[in-house]
Structures are given as C-alpha cells and as structure tokens.
Short mmCIF file of N, CA and C in Angstrom, two decimals:
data_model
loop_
_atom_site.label_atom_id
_atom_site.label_comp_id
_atom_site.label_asym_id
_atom_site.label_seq_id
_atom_site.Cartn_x
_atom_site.Cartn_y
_atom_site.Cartn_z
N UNK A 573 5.40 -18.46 -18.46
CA UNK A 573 4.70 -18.02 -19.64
C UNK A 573 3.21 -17.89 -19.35
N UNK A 574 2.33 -18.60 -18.79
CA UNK A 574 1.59 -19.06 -18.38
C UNK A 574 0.75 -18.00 -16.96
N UNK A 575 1.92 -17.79 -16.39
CA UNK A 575 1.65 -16.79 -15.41
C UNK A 575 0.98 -15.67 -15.70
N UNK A 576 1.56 -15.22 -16.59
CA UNK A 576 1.24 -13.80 -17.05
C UNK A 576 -0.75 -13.56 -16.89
N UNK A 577 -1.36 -14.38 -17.00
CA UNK A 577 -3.23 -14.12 -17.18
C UNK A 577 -3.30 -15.11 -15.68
N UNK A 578 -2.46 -15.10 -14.31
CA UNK A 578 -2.97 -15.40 -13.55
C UNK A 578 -3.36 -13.92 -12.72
N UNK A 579 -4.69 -13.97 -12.02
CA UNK A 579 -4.76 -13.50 -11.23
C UNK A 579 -3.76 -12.65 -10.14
N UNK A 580 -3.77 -11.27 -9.23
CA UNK A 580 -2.82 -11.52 -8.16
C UNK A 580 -3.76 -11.65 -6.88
N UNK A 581 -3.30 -12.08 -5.89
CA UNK A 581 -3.83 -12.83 -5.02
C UNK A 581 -3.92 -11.69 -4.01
N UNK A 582 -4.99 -11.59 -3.05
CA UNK A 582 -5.17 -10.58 -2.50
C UNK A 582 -4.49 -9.73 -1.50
N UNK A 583 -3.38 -10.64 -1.15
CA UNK A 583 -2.33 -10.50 -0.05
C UNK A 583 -1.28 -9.79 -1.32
N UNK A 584 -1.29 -10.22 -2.52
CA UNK A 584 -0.40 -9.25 -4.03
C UNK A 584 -1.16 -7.80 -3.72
N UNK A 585 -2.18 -7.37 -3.82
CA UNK A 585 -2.96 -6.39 -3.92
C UNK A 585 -2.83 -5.74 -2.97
N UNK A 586 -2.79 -5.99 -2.01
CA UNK A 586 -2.82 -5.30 -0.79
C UNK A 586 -0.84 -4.95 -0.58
N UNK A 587 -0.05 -5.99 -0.96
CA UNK A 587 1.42 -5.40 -0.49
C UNK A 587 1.48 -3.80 -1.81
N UNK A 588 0.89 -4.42 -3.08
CA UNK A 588 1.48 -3.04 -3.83
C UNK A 588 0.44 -1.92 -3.43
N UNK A 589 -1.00 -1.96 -3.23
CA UNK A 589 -1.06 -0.73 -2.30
C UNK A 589 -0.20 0.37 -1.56
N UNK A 590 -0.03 -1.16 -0.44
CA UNK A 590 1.20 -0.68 0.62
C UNK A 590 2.25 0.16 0.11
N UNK A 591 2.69 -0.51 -0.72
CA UNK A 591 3.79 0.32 -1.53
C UNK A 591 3.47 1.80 -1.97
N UNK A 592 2.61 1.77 -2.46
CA UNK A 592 2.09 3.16 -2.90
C UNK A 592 1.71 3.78 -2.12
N UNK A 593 0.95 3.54 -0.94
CA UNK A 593 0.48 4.43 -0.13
C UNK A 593 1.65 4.83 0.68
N UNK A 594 2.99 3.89 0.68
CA UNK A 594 4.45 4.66 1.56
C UNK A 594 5.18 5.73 0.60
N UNK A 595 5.07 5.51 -0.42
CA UNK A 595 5.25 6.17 -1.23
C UNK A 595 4.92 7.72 -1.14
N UNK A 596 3.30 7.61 -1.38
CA UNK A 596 2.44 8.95 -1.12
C UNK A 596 2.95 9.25 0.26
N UNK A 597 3.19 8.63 1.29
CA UNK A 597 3.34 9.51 2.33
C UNK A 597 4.98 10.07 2.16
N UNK A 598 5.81 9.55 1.69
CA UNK A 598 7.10 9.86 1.59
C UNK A 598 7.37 11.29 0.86
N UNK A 599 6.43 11.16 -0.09
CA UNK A 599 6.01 12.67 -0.88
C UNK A 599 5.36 13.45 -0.05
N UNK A 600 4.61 13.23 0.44
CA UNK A 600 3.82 14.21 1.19
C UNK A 600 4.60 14.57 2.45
N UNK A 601 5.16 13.94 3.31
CA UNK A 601 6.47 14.04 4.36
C UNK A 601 7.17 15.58 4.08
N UNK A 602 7.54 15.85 2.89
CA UNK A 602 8.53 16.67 1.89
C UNK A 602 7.42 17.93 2.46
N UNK A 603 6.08 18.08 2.52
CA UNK A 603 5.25 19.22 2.12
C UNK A 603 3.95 19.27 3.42
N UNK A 604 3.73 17.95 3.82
CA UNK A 604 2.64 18.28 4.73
C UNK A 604 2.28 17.42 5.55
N UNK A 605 3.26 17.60 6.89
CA UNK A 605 3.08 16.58 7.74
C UNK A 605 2.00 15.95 7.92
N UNK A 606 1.20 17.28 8.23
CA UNK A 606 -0.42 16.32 8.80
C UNK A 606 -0.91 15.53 7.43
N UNK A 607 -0.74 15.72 6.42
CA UNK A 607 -1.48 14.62 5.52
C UNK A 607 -0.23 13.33 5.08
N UNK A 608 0.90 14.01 5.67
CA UNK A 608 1.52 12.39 5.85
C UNK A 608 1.50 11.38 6.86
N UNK A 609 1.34 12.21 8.01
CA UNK A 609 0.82 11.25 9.29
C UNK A 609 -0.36 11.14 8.39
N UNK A 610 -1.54 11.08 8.03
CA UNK A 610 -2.94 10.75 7.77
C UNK A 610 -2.44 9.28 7.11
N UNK A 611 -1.85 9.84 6.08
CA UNK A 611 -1.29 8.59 5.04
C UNK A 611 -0.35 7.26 5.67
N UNK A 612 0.24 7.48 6.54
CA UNK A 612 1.03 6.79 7.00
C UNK A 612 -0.11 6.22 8.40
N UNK A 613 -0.98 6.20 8.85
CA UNK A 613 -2.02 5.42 9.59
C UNK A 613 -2.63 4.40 8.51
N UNK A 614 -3.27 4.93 7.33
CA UNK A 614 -3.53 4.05 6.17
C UNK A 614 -2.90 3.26 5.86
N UNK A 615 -1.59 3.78 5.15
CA UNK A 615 -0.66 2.17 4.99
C UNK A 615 -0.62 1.60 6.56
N UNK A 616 -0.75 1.77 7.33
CA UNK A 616 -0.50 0.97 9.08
C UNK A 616 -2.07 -0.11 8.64
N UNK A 617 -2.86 0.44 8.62
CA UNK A 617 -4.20 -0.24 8.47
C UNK A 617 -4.35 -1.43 7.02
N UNK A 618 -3.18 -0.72 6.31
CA UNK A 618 -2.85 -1.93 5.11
C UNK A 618 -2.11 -3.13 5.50
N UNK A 619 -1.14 -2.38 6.72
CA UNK A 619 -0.21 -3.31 6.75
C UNK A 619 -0.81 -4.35 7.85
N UNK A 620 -1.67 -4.30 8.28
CA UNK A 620 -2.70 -5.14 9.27
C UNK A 620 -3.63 -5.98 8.63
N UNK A 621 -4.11 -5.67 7.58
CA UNK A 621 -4.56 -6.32 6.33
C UNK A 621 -3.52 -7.35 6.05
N UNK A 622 -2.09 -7.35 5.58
CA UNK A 622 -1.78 -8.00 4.95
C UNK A 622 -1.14 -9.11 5.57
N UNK A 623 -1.02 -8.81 7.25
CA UNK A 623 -0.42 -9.24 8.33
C UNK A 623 -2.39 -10.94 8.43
N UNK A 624 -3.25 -10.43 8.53
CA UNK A 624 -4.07 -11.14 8.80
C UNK A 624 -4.51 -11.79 7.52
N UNK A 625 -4.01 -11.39 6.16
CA UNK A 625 -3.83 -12.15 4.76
C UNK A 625 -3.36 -13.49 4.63
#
C-alpha cells in the first residue's frame, strides 16, 4: 500500500528505459536498419549502465 509514493531506484529507471529503447529498435528493425542498429548500440550502452548499477 505504502509502496505506491516510493521512489524507483535508478537501476528501476534505467531497466524500463531499456525496455523502451528495445522496443523502439524492434519498430524501427521493421523500416530502417541503420536507425535500428543506432538504437540498438543505445540500449547496449543502457544495458552497461544497469550492469554497473
């Protein structure tokens, strides 16, 4: 109950990024390689973030 007005913790922030930014590249995959490779180095650079989180 209580939870709900906690904070998310920055290693939270950074996985749902992640999520979204695989996302965007999964869409973009469909239409434009080169800006899904772009996107898919970003989430890599998230996922190094969350690895040293």
């Amino acid at each position: 109950m209580f939870g709900l007005f906690n904070k998310k913790s920055e290693k939270e922030k950074l996985q749902e990024a992640y999520s979204k930014k695989l996302a965007e590249v999964h869409k973009a995959s469909q239409v434009n390689r080169k800006e899904a490779d772009r996107l898919a180095a970003e989430a890599e650079e998230i996922a190094k973030k969350i690895d040293l989180a």
